[in-house]
Amino acid sequence: QVQLVESGGGLVQAGGFLRLSCAASARIFSLTSMGWYRQAPGKQRERVAVIDSGGTTEYGDSVKDRFIIYRDKDKNTVYLQMNSLKPEDTGVYYCNAVRLIGPGLWGQGTQVTVSS
């Protein structure tokens, strides 16, 4: 079973930046897209950014123009560059992979905390 492992979370001041990484333990067959989701305490999980197999990206309204999702196919890794961070960006960030065949994959999550 392919596993997704996130890294790069931490504590940062408002206005700062972080880069999250999501590494797949092996190539994901029939992959259609990978993305980042986040969940703040007491809130539902929300989609942050997605990149499909063709490289097309989509962003949540709250992170447009601040976050960038990109990937390195050779390393089976997807990244989330987060700039101009705000306290409301605080939450656990999860990596997700969607496949044509088989269930979606989720990482274990990485905590991002933005202090004001």
Backbone atoms as SQL, in Angstrom:
CREATE TABLE atoms (id INTEGER PRIMARY KEY, chain TEXT, resi INTEGER, resn TEXT, atom TEXT, x REAL, y REAL, z REAL);
INSERT INTO atoms VALUES
  (1, 'A', 1, 'GLN', 'N', 0.845, -1.187, 0.000),
  (2, 'A', 1, 'GLN', 'CA', 0.000, 0.000, 0.000),
  (3, 'A', 1, 'GLN', 'C', 0.888, 1.248, 0.000),
  (4, 'A', 2, 'VAL', 'N', 0.627, 2.128, -0.948),
  (5, 'A', 2, 'VAL', 'CA', 1.395, 3.366, -1.016),
  (6, 'A', 2, 'VAL', 'C', 1.021, 4.259, 0.171),
  (7, 'A', 3, 'GLN', 'N', 2.017, 4.871, 0.752),
  (8, 'A', 3, 'GLN', 'CA', 1.782, 5.792, 1.863),
  (9, 'A', 3, 'GLN', 'C', 2.186, 7.206, 1.471),
  (10, 'A', 4, 'LEU', 'N', 1.472, 8.174, 2.047),
  (11, 'A', 4, 'LEU', 'CA', 1.806, 9.581, 1.850),
  (12, 'A', 4, 'LEU', 'C', 2.354, 10.115, 3.163),
  (13, 'A', 5, 'VAL', 'N', 3.486, 10.774, 3.097),
  (14, 'A', 5, 'VAL', 'CA', 4.119, 11.293, 4.304),
  (15, 'A', 5, 'VAL', 'C', 4.331, 12.790, 4.144),
  (16, 'A', 6, 'GLU', 'N', 3.675, 13.564, 5.023),
  (17, 'A', 6, 'GLU', 'CA', 3.810, 15.012, 4.979),
  (18, 'A', 6, 'GLU', 'C', 4.933, 15.472, 5.900),
  (19, 'A', 7, 'SER', 'N', 5.503, 16.605, 5.568),
  (20, 'A', 7, 'SER', 'CA', 6.506, 17.231, 6.417),
  (21, 'A', 7, 'SER', 'C', 6.532, 18.720, 6.123),
  (22, 'A', 8, 'GLY', 'N', 7.182, 19.470, 7.008),
  (23, 'A', 8, 'GLY', 'CA', 7.359, 20.891, 6.769),
  (24, 'A', 8, 'GLY', 'C', 6.496, 21.797, 7.614),
  (25, 'A', 9, 'GLY', 'N', 5.595, 21.233, 8.395),
  (26, 'A', 9, 'GLY', 'CA', 4.761, 22.073, 9.242),
  (27, 'A', 9, 'GLY', 'C', 5.572, 22.657, 10.381),
  (28, 'A', 10, 'GLY', 'N', 4.940, 23.573, 11.121),
  (29, 'A', 10, 'GLY', 'CA', 5.616, 24.178, 12.248),
  (30, 'A', 10, 'GLY', 'C', 4.921, 25.435, 12.702),
  (31, 'A', 11, 'LEU', 'N', 5.634, 26.194, 13.525),
  (32, 'A', 11, 'LEU', 'CA', 5.124, 27.454, 14.064),
  (33, 'A', 11, 'LEU', 'C', 5.794, 28.613, 13.336),
  (34, 'A', 12, 'VAL', 'N', 4.986, 29.551, 12.880),
  (35, 'A', 12, 'VAL', 'CA', 5.519, 30.697, 12.148),
  (36, 'A', 12, 'VAL', 'C', 4.696, 31.932, 12.500),
  (37, 'A', 13, 'GLN', 'N', 5.314, 33.086, 12.434),
  (38, 'A', 13, 'GLN', 'CA', 4.597, 34.330, 12.692),
  (39, 'A', 13, 'GLN', 'C', 3.779, 34.745, 11.473),
  (40, 'A', 14, 'ALA', 'N', 2.731, 35.486, 11.721),
  (41, 'A', 14, 'ALA', 'CA', 1.922, 36.009, 10.625),
  (42, 'A', 14, 'ALA', 'C', 2.803, 36.785, 9.652),
  (43, 'A', 15, 'GLY', 'N', 2.543, 36.572, 8.368),
  (44, 'A', 15, 'GLY', 'CA', 3.349, 37.188, 7.334),
  (45, 'A', 15, 'GLY', 'C', 4.500, 36.321, 6.878),
  (46, 'A', 16, 'GLY', 'N', 4.769, 35.261, 7.608),
  (47, 'A', 16, 'GLY', 'CA', 5.869, 34.367, 7.268),
  (48, 'A', 16, 'GLY', 'C', 5.485, 33.340, 6.222),
  (49, 'A', 17, 'PHE', 'N', 6.365, 32.365, 6.044),
  (50, 'A', 17, 'PHE', 'CA', 6.117, 31.360, 5.015),
  (51, 'A', 17, 'PHE', 'C', 6.579, 29.987, 5.501),
  (52, 'A', 18, 'LEU', 'N', 6.007, 28.975, 4.891),
  (53, 'A', 18, 'LEU', 'CA', 6.379, 27.584, 5.117),
  (54, 'A', 18, 'LEU', 'C', 6.223, 26.831, 3.805),
  (55, 'A', 19, 'ARG', 'N', 6.956, 25.754, 3.677),
  (56, 'A', 19, 'ARG', 'CA', 6.768, 24.867, 2.538),
  (57, 'A', 19, 'ARG', 'C', 6.487, 23.467, 3.056),
  (58, 'A', 20, 'LEU', 'N', 5.338, 22.938, 2.674),
  (59, 'A', 20, 'LEU', 'CA', 4.976, 21.582, 3.037),
  (60, 'A', 20, 'LEU', 'C', 5.364, 20.626, 1.905),
  (61, 'A', 21, 'SER', 'N', 5.744, 19.431, 2.292),
  (62, 'A', 21, 'SER', 'CA', 6.062, 18.393, 1.322),
  (63, 'A', 21, 'SER', 'C', 5.214, 17.167, 1.593),
  (64, 'A', 22, 'CYS', 'N', 4.846, 16.493, 0.534),
  (65, 'A', 22, 'CYS', 'CA', 4.103, 15.236, 0.648),
  (66, 'A', 22, 'CYS', 'C', 4.785, 14.238, -0.275),
  (67, 'A', 23, 'ALA', 'N', 5.424, 13.259, 0.327),
  (68, 'A', 23, 'ALA', 'CA', 6.155, 12.266, -0.449),
  (69, 'A', 23, 'ALA', 'C', 5.393, 10.953, -0.460),
  (70, 'A', 24, 'ALA', 'N', 5.170, 10.422, -1.645),
  (71, 'A', 24, 'ALA', 'CA', 4.557, 9.103, -1.774),
  (72, 'A', 24, 'ALA', 'C', 5.646, 8.050, -1.687),
  (73, 'A', 25, 'SER', 'N', 5.345, 6.943, -1.000),
  (74, 'A', 25, 'SER', 'CA', 6.363, 5.915, -0.783),
  (75, 'A', 25, 'SER', 'C', 6.705, 5.158, -2.063),
  (76, 'A', 26, 'ALA', 'N', 5.831, 5.289, -3.069),
  (77, 'A', 26, 'ALA', 'CA', 6.066, 4.645, -4.362),
  (78, 'A', 26, 'ALA', 'C', 5.225, 5.378, -5.400),
  (79, 'A', 27, 'ARG', 'N', 5.473, 5.045, -6.632),
  (80, 'A', 27, 'ARG', 'CA', 4.668, 5.651, -7.681),
  (81, 'A', 27, 'ARG', 'C', 3.210, 5.252, -7.483),
  (82, 'A', 28, 'ILE', 'N', 2.320, 6.219, -7.668),
  (83, 'A', 28, 'ILE', 'CA', 0.891, 5.971, -7.507),
  (84, 'A', 28, 'ILE', 'C', 0.285, 5.732, -8.882),
  (85, 'A', 29, 'PHE', 'N', -0.152, 4.512, -9.117),
  (86, 'A', 29, 'PHE', 'CA', -0.731, 4.175, -10.406),
  (87, 'A', 29, 'PHE', 'C', -2.147, 4.723, -10.512),
  (88, 'A', 30, 'SER', 'N', -2.538, 5.064, -11.705),
  (89, 'A', 30, 'SER', 'CA', -3.847, 5.652, -12.040),
  (90, 'A', 30, 'SER', 'C', -4.114, 6.927, -11.241),
  (91, 'A', 31, 'LEU', 'N', -3.045, 7.655, -10.918),
  (92, 'A', 31, 'LEU', 'CA', -3.209, 8.903, -10.171),
  (93, 'A', 31, 'LEU', 'C', -3.904, 9.949, -11.027),
  (94, 'A', 32, 'THR', 'N', -4.910, 10.597, -10.481),
  (95, 'A', 32, 'THR', 'CA', -5.583, 11.663, -11.223),
  (96, 'A', 32, 'THR', 'C', -5.264, 13.040, -10.650),
  (97, 'A', 33, 'SER', 'N', -5.093, 13.125, -9.353),
  (98, 'A', 33, 'SER', 'CA', -4.761, 14.410, -8.759),
  (99, 'A', 33, 'SER', 'C', -4.180, 14.213, -7.364),
  (100, 'A', 34, 'MET', 'N', -3.465, 15.237, -6.920),
  (101, 'A', 34, 'MET', 'CA', -2.995, 15.289, -5.536),
  (102, 'A', 34, 'MET', 'C', -3.337, 16.666, -4.997),
  (103, 'A', 35, 'GLY', 'N', -3.552, 16.706, -3.707),
  (104, 'A', 35, 'GLY', 'CA', -3.959, 17.983, -3.158),
  (105, 'A', 35, 'GLY', 'C', -3.651, 18.105, -1.685),
  (106, 'A', 36, 'TRP', 'N', -3.900, 19.300, -1.184),
  (107, 'A', 36, 'TRP', 'CA', -3.728, 19.601, 0.230),
  (108, 'A', 36, 'TRP', 'C', -5.058, 20.057, 0.801),
  (109, 'A', 37, 'TYR', 'N', -5.359, 19.534, 1.957),
  (110, 'A', 37, 'TYR', 'CA', -6.550, 19.911, 2.708),
  (111, 'A', 37, 'TYR', 'C', -6.096, 20.339, 4.099),
  (112, 'A', 38, 'ARG', 'N', -6.933, 21.092, 4.768),
  (113, 'A', 38, 'ARG', 'CA', -6.595, 21.473, 6.131),
  (114, 'A', 38, 'ARG', 'C', -7.835, 21.426, 7.012),
  (115, 'A', 39, 'GLN', 'N', -7.571, 21.238, 8.283),
  (116, 'A', 39, 'GLN', 'CA', -8.661, 21.207, 9.250),
  (117, 'A', 39, 'GLN', 'C', -8.253, 21.981, 10.481),
  (118, 'A', 40, 'ALA', 'N', -9.025, 23.019, 10.760),
  (119, 'A', 40, 'ALA', 'CA', -8.801, 23.819, 11.962),
  (120, 'A', 40, 'ALA', 'C', -9.651, 23.244, 13.091),
  (121, 'A', 41, 'PRO', 'N', -9.275, 23.488, 14.338),
  (122, 'A', 41, 'PRO', 'CA', -10.038, 22.969, 15.467),
  (123, 'A', 41, 'PRO', 'C', -11.502, 23.395, 15.399),
  (124, 'A', 42, 'GLY', 'N', -12.393, 22.426, 15.512),
  (125, 'A', 42, 'GLY', 'CA', -13.822, 22.716, 15.513),
  (126, 'A', 42, 'GLY', 'C', -14.410, 23.001, 14.149),
  (127, 'A', 43, 'LYS', 'N', -13.606, 22.840, 13.103),
  (128, 'A', 43, 'LYS', 'CA', -14.106, 23.122, 11.751),
  (129, 'A', 43, 'LYS', 'C', -13.980, 21.897, 10.873),
  (130, 'A', 44, 'GLN', 'N', -14.709, 21.921, 9.762),
  (131, 'A', 44, 'GLN', 'CA', -14.619, 20.818, 8.819),
  (132, 'A', 44, 'GLN', 'C', -13.349, 20.928, 7.990),
  (133, 'A', 45, 'ARG', 'N', -12.926, 19.798, 7.483),
  (134, 'A', 45, 'ARG', 'CA', -11.764, 19.789, 6.601),
  (135, 'A', 45, 'ARG', 'C', -12.115, 20.523, 5.320),
  (136, 'A', 46, 'GLU', 'N', -11.215, 21.364, 4.849),
  (137, 'A', 46, 'GLU', 'CA', -11.452, 22.128, 3.628),
  (138, 'A', 46, 'GLU', 'C', -10.316, 21.917, 2.642),
  (139, 'A', 47, 'ARG', 'N', -10.665, 22.030, 1.385),
  (140, 'A', 47, 'ARG', 'CA', -9.661, 21.876, 0.338),
  (141, 'A', 47, 'ARG', 'C', -8.854, 23.162, 0.213),
  (142, 'A', 48, 'VAL', 'N', -7.555, 23.015, 0.153),
  (143, 'A', 48, 'VAL', 'CA', -6.656, 24.163, 0.040),
  (144, 'A', 48, 'VAL', 'C', -6.178, 24.326, -1.396),
  (145, 'A', 49, 'ALA', 'N', -5.637, 23.258, -1.961),
  (146, 'A', 49, 'ALA', 'CA', -5.091, 23.330, -3.316),
  (147, 'A', 49, 'ALA', 'C', -5.015, 21.929, -3.898),
  (148, 'A', 50, 'VAL', 'N', -5.195, 21.859, -5.215),
  (149, 'A', 50, 'VAL', 'CA', -5.149, 20.578, -5.923),
  (150, 'A', 50, 'VAL', 'C', -4.370, 20.760, -7.219),
  (151, 'A', 51, 'ILE', 'N', -3.614, 19.729, -7.583),
  (152, 'A', 51, 'ILE', 'CA', -2.945, 19.714, -8.875),
  (153, 'A', 51, 'ILE', 'C', -3.285, 18.393, -9.548),
  (154, 'A', 52, 'ASP', 'N', -3.736, 18.449, -10.806),
  (155, 'A', 52, 'ASP', 'CA', -4.120, 17.205, -11.459),
  (156, 'A', 52, 'ASP', 'C', -2.955, 16.632, -12.255),
  (157, 'A', 53, 'SER', 'N', -3.189, 15.493, -12.889),
  (158, 'A', 53, 'SER', 'CA', -2.114, 14.793, -13.590),
  (159, 'A', 53, 'SER', 'C', -1.570, 15.589, -14.757),
  (160, 'A', 54, 'GLY', 'N', -2.353, 16.543, -15.246),
  (161, 'A', 54, 'GLY', 'CA', -1.881, 17.381, -16.343),
  (162, 'A', 54, 'GLY', 'C', -1.187, 18.654, -15.878),
  (163, 'A', 55, 'GLY', 'N', -1.148, 18.857, -14.560),
  (164, 'A', 55, 'GLY', 'CA', -0.479, 20.036, -14.016),
  (165, 'A', 55, 'GLY', 'C', -1.406, 21.210, -13.746),
  (166, 'A', 56, 'THR', 'N', -2.683, 21.042, -14.028),
  (167, 'A', 56, 'THR', 'CA', -3.634, 22.115, -13.753),
  (168, 'A', 56, 'THR', 'C', -3.865, 22.232, -12.252),
  (169, 'A', 57, 'THR', 'N', -3.891, 23.463, -11.767),
  (170, 'A', 57, 'THR', 'CA', -4.029, 23.705, -10.332),
  (171, 'A', 57, 'THR', 'C', -5.328, 24.432, -10.007),
  (172, 'A', 58, 'GLU', 'N', -5.812, 24.178, -8.813),
  (173, 'A', 58, 'GLU', 'CA', -6.974, 24.897, -8.279),
  (174, 'A', 58, 'GLU', 'C', -6.701, 25.248, -6.830),
  (175, 'A', 59, 'TYR', 'N', -7.214, 26.382, -6.407),
  (176, 'A', 59, 'TYR', 'CA', -6.971, 26.849, -5.045),
  (177, 'A', 59, 'TYR', 'C', -8.268, 27.258, -4.365),
  (178, 'A', 60, 'GLY', 'N', -8.297, 27.095, -3.051),
  (179, 'A', 60, 'GLY', 'CA', -9.396, 27.627, -2.292),
  (180, 'A', 60, 'GLY', 'C', -9.339, 29.149, -2.308),
  (181, 'A', 61, 'ASP', 'N', -10.492, 29.772, -2.196),
  (182, 'A', 61, 'ASP', 'CA', -10.549, 31.232, -2.298),
  (183, 'A', 61, 'ASP', 'C', -9.683, 31.916, -1.244),
  (184, 'A', 62, 'SER', 'N', -9.590, 31.317, -0.067),
  (185, 'A', 62, 'SER', 'CA', -8.870, 31.969, 1.031),
  (186, 'A', 62, 'SER', 'C', -7.350, 31.931, 0.863),
  (187, 'A', 63, 'VAL', 'N', -6.850, 31.116, -0.061),
  (188, 'A', 63, 'VAL', 'CA', -5.391, 30.997, -0.215),
  (189, 'A', 63, 'VAL', 'C', -4.898, 31.430, -1.582),
  (190, 'A', 64, 'LYS', 'N', -5.815, 31.786, -2.462),
  (191, 'A', 64, 'LYS', 'CA', -5.400, 32.236, -3.803),
  (192, 'A', 64, 'LYS', 'C', -4.435, 33.393, -3.688),
  (193, 'A', 65, 'ASP', 'N', -3.450, 33.392, -4.538),
  (194, 'A', 65, 'ASP', 'CA', -2.424, 34.438, -4.616),
  (195, 'A', 65, 'ASP', 'C', -1.448, 34.399, -3.447),
  (196, 'A', 66, 'ARG', 'N', -1.603, 33.451, -2.524),
  (197, 'A', 66, 'ARG', 'CA', -0.644, 33.310, -1.418),
  (198, 'A', 66, 'ARG', 'C', 0.035, 31.938, -1.426),
  (199, 'A', 67, 'PHE', 'N', -0.693, 30.904, -1.801),
  (200, 'A', 67, 'PHE', 'CA', -0.164, 29.541, -1.778),
  (201, 'A', 67, 'PHE', 'C', 0.085, 29.063, -3.210),
  (202, 'A', 68, 'ILE', 'N', 1.072, 28.193, -3.345),
  (203, 'A', 68, 'ILE', 'CA', 1.376, 27.593, -4.638),
  (204, 'A', 68, 'ILE', 'C', 1.559, 26.100, -4.447),
  (205, 'A', 69, 'ILE', 'N', 0.864, 25.308, -5.251),
  (206, 'A', 69, 'ILE', 'CA', 1.046, 23.867, -5.240),
  (207, 'A', 69, 'ILE', 'C', 1.831, 23.463, -6.476),
  (208, 'A', 70, 'TYR', 'N', 2.802, 22.594, -6.304),
  (209, 'A', 70, 'TYR', 'CA', 3.569, 22.101, -7.441),
  (210, 'A', 70, 'TYR', 'C', 4.085, 20.713, -7.101),
  (211, 'A', 71, 'ARG', 'N', 4.623, 20.044, -8.104),
  (212, 'A', 71, 'ARG', 'CA', 5.014, 18.655, -7.879),
  (213, 'A', 71, 'ARG', 'C', 6.344, 18.353, -8.557),
  (214, 'A', 72, 'ASP', 'N', 6.964, 17.298, -8.072),
  (215, 'A', 72, 'ASP', 'CA', 8.162, 16.732, -8.689),
  (216, 'A', 72, 'ASP', 'C', 7.824, 15.272, -8.979),
  (217, 'A', 73, 'LYS', 'N', 7.506, 14.986, -10.223),
  (218, 'A', 73, 'LYS', 'CA', 7.072, 13.634, -10.566),
  (219, 'A', 73, 'LYS', 'C', 8.175, 12.611, -10.305),
  (220, 'A', 74, 'ASP', 'N', 9.404, 12.973, -10.577),
  (221, 'A', 74, 'ASP', 'CA', 10.513, 12.024, -10.398),
  (222, 'A', 74, 'ASP', 'C', 10.662, 11.605, -8.936),
  (223, 'A', 75, 'LYS', 'N', 10.296, 12.515, -8.024),
  (224, 'A', 75, 'LYS', 'CA', 10.417, 12.225, -6.597),
  (225, 'A', 75, 'LYS', 'C', 9.096, 11.787, -5.980),
  (226, 'A', 76, 'ASN', 'N', 8.052, 11.664, -6.798),
  (227, 'A', 76, 'ASN', 'CA', 6.725, 11.311, -6.279),
  (228, 'A', 76, 'ASN', 'C', 6.320, 12.228, -5.133),
  (229, 'A', 77, 'THR', 'N', 6.589, 13.504, -5.288),
  (230, 'A', 77, 'THR', 'CA', 6.374, 14.463, -4.208),
  (231, 'A', 77, 'THR', 'C', 5.572, 15.660, -4.705),
  (232, 'A', 78, 'VAL', 'N', 4.673, 16.129, -3.854),
  (233, 'A', 78, 'VAL', 'CA', 3.939, 17.352, -4.134),
  (234, 'A', 78, 'VAL', 'C', 4.223, 18.331, -2.999),
  (235, 'A', 79, 'TYR', 'N', 4.303, 19.594, -3.345),
  (236, 'A', 79, 'TYR', 'CA', 4.669, 20.630, -2.386),
  (237, 'A', 79, 'TYR', 'C', 3.568, 21.677, -2.275),
  (238, 'A', 80, 'LEU', 'N', 3.543, 22.344, -1.148),
  (239, 'A', 80, 'LEU', 'CA', 2.656, 23.488, -0.963),
  (240, 'A', 80, 'LEU', 'C', 3.493, 24.621, -0.376),
  (241, 'A', 81, 'GLN', 'N', 3.756, 25.609, -1.214),
  (242, 'A', 81, 'GLN', 'CA', 4.463, 26.796, -0.756),
  (243, 'A', 81, 'GLN', 'C', 3.433, 27.766, -0.210),
  (244, 'A', 82, 'MET', 'N', 3.567, 28.101, 1.056),
  (245, 'A', 82, 'MET', 'CA', 2.592, 28.964, 1.721),
  (246, 'A', 82, 'MET', 'C', 3.263, 30.274, 2.100),
  (247, 'A', 83, 'ASN', 'N', 2.806, 31.353, 1.509),
  (248, 'A', 83, 'ASN', 'CA', 3.369, 32.678, 1.743),
  (249, 'A', 83, 'ASN', 'C', 2.342, 33.573, 2.430),
  (250, 'A', 84, 'SER', 'N', 2.841, 34.649, 3.016),
  (251, 'A', 84, 'SER', 'CA', 1.960, 35.627, 3.678),
  (252, 'A', 84, 'SER', 'C', 0.959, 34.929, 4.593),
  (253, 'A', 85, 'LEU', 'N', 1.470, 34.070, 5.434),
  (254, 'A', 85, 'LEU', 'CA', 0.596, 33.274, 6.288),
  (255, 'A', 85, 'LEU', 'C', -0.171, 34.137, 7.279),
  (256, 'A', 86, 'LYS', 'N', -1.388, 33.691, 7.546),
  (257, 'A', 86, 'LYS', 'CA', -2.286, 34.391, 8.458),
  (258, 'A', 86, 'LYS', 'C', -2.671, 33.448, 9.605),
  (259, 'A', 87, 'PRO', 'N', -3.060, 33.986, 10.740),
  (260, 'A', 87, 'PRO', 'CA', -3.486, 33.117, 11.848),
  (261, 'A', 87, 'PRO', 'C', -4.601, 32.161, 11.439),
  (262, 'A', 88, 'GLU', 'N', -5.472, 32.578, 10.539),
  (263, 'A', 88, 'GLU', 'CA', -6.557, 31.702, 10.095),
  (264, 'A', 88, 'GLU', 'C', -6.088, 30.556, 9.209),
  (265, 'A', 89, 'ASP', 'N', -4.827, 30.530, 8.856),
  (266, 'A', 89, 'ASP', 'CA', -4.268, 29.391, 8.122),
  (267, 'A', 89, 'ASP', 'C', -3.874, 28.255, 9.069),
  (268, 'A', 90, 'THR', 'N', -3.979, 28.495, 10.344),
  (269, 'A', 90, 'THR', 'CA', -3.629, 27.480, 11.331),
  (270, 'A', 90, 'THR', 'C', -4.517, 26.248, 11.205),
  (271, 'A', 91, 'GLY', 'N', -3.895, 25.082, 11.295),
  (272, 'A', 91, 'GLY', 'CA', -4.642, 23.841, 11.238),
  (273, 'A', 91, 'GLY', 'C', -3.717, 22.675, 10.942),
  (274, 'A', 92, 'VAL', 'N', -4.320, 21.505, 10.850),
  (275, 'A', 92, 'VAL', 'CA', -3.571, 20.329, 10.426),
  (276, 'A', 92, 'VAL', 'C', -3.744, 20.201, 8.911),
  (277, 'A', 93, 'TYR', 'N', -2.642, 20.107, 8.220),
  (278, 'A', 93, 'TYR', 'CA', -2.654, 20.014, 6.760),
  (279, 'A', 93, 'TYR', 'C', -2.445, 18.561, 6.351),
  (280, 'A', 94, 'TYR', 'N', -3.341, 18.096, 5.485),
  (281, 'A', 94, 'TYR', 'CA', -3.307, 16.718, 5.024),
  (282, 'A', 94, 'TYR', 'C', -3.071, 16.663, 3.523),
  (283, 'A', 95, 'CYS', 'N', -2.281, 15.703, 3.129),
  (284, 'A', 95, 'CYS', 'CA', -2.042, 15.438, 1.717),
  (285, 'A', 95, 'CYS', 'C', -3.031, 14.369, 1.254),
  (286, 'A', 96, 'ASN', 'N', -3.501, 14.498, 0.036),
  (287, 'A', 96, 'ASN', 'CA', -4.479, 13.568, -0.516),
  (288, 'A', 96, 'ASN', 'C', -4.097, 13.200, -1.938),
  (289, 'A', 97, 'ALA', 'N', -4.329, 11.949, -2.296),
  (290, 'A', 97, 'ALA', 'CA', -4.124, 11.490, -3.669),
  (291, 'A', 97, 'ALA', 'C', -5.396, 10.787, -4.140),
  (292, 'A', 98, 'VAL', 'N', -5.851, 11.161, -5.313),
  (293, 'A', 98, 'VAL', 'CA', -7.054, 10.561, -5.891),
  (294, 'A', 98, 'VAL', 'C', -6.635, 9.672, -7.057),
  (295, 'A', 99, 'ARG', 'N', -7.180, 8.468, -7.084),
  (296, 'A', 99, 'ARG', 'CA', -6.837, 7.517, -8.131),
  (297, 'A', 99, 'ARG', 'C', -8.080, 7.099, -8.901),
  (298, 'A', 100, 'LEU', 'N', -7.897, 6.701, -10.170),
  (299, 'A', 100, 'LEU', 'CA', -9.002, 6.149, -10.945),
  (300, 'A', 100, 'LEU', 'C', -9.426, 4.800, -10.382),
  (301, 'A', 101, 'ILE', 'N', -8.460, 4.034, -9.939),
  (302, 'A', 101, 'ILE', 'CA', -8.727, 2.694, -9.409),
  (303, 'A', 101, 'ILE', 'C', -8.263, 2.654, -7.966),
  (304, 'A', 102, 'GLY', 'N', -9.156, 2.284, -7.071),
  (305, 'A', 102, 'GLY', 'CA', -8.780, 2.203, -5.668),
  (306, 'A', 102, 'GLY', 'C', -9.203, 3.433, -4.897),
  (307, 'A', 103, 'PRO', 'N', -9.214, 3.302, -3.590),
  (308, 'A', 103, 'PRO', 'CA', -9.637, 4.434, -2.740),
  (309, 'A', 103, 'PRO', 'C', -8.604, 5.544, -2.737),
  (310, 'A', 104, 'GLY', 'N', -9.037, 6.716, -2.320),
  (311, 'A', 104, 'GLY', 'CA', -8.114, 7.823, -2.170),
  (312, 'A', 104, 'GLY', 'C', -7.140, 7.569, -1.041),
  (313, 'A', 105, 'LEU', 'N', -6.009, 8.256, -1.089),
  (314, 'A', 105, 'LEU', 'CA', -4.979, 8.098, -0.073),
  (315, 'A', 105, 'LEU', 'C', -4.868, 9.381, 0.736),
  (316, 'A', 106, 'TRP', 'N', -4.606, 9.222, 2.025),
  (317, 'A', 106, 'TRP', 'CA', -4.409, 10.380, 2.905),
  (318, 'A', 106, 'TRP', 'C', -3.127, 10.202, 3.707),
  (319, 'A', 107, 'GLY', 'N', -2.455, 11.317, 3.936),
  (320, 'A', 107, 'GLY', 'CA', -1.319, 11.308, 4.827),
  (321, 'A', 107, 'GLY', 'C', -1.773, 11.461, 6.262),
  (322, 'A', 108, 'GLN', 'N', -0.813, 11.470, 7.169),
  (323, 'A', 108, 'GLN', 'CA', -1.133, 11.521, 8.588),
  (324, 'A', 108, 'GLN', 'C', -1.360, 12.944, 9.080),
  (325, 'A', 109, 'GLY', 'N', -0.986, 13.914, 8.283),
  (326, 'A', 109, 'GLY', 'CA', -1.192, 15.310, 8.635),
  (327, 'A', 109, 'GLY', 'C', 0.042, 15.944, 9.254),
  (328, 'A', 110, 'THR', 'N', 0.166, 17.249, 9.040),
  (329, 'A', 110, 'THR', 'CA', 1.247, 18.014, 9.652),
  (330, 'A', 110, 'THR', 'C', 0.653, 19.323, 10.181),
  (331, 'A', 111, 'GLN', 'N', 1.046, 19.682, 11.388),
  (332, 'A', 111, 'GLN', 'CA', 0.474, 20.849, 12.053),
  (333, 'A', 111, 'GLN', 'C', 1.139, 22.131, 11.563),
  (334, 'A', 112, 'VAL', 'N', 0.297, 23.110, 11.230),
  (335, 'A', 112, 'VAL', 'CA', 0.770, 24.449, 10.896),
  (336, 'A', 112, 'VAL', 'C', 0.114, 25.412, 11.877),
  (337, 'A', 113, 'THR', 'N', 0.938, 26.186, 12.555),
  (338, 'A', 113, 'THR', 'CA', 0.428, 27.166, 13.510),
  (339, 'A', 113, 'THR', 'C', 0.998, 28.532, 13.160),
  (340, 'A', 114, 'VAL', 'N', 0.101, 29.496, 12.950),
  (341, 'A', 114, 'VAL', 'CA', 0.514, 30.848, 12.603),
  (342, 'A', 114, 'VAL', 'C', 0.112, 31.764, 13.754),
  (343, 'A', 115, 'SER', 'N', 1.118, 32.374, 14.348),
  (344, 'A', 115, 'SER', 'CA', 0.856, 33.267, 15.489),
  (345, 'A', 115, 'SER', 'C', 0.685, 34.704, 15.010),
  (346, 'A', 116, 'SER', 'N', -0.138, 35.437, 15.733),
  (347, 'A', 116, 'SER', 'CA', -0.410, 36.828, 15.334),
  (348, 'A', 116, 'SER', 'C', 0.579, 37.789, 15.964);
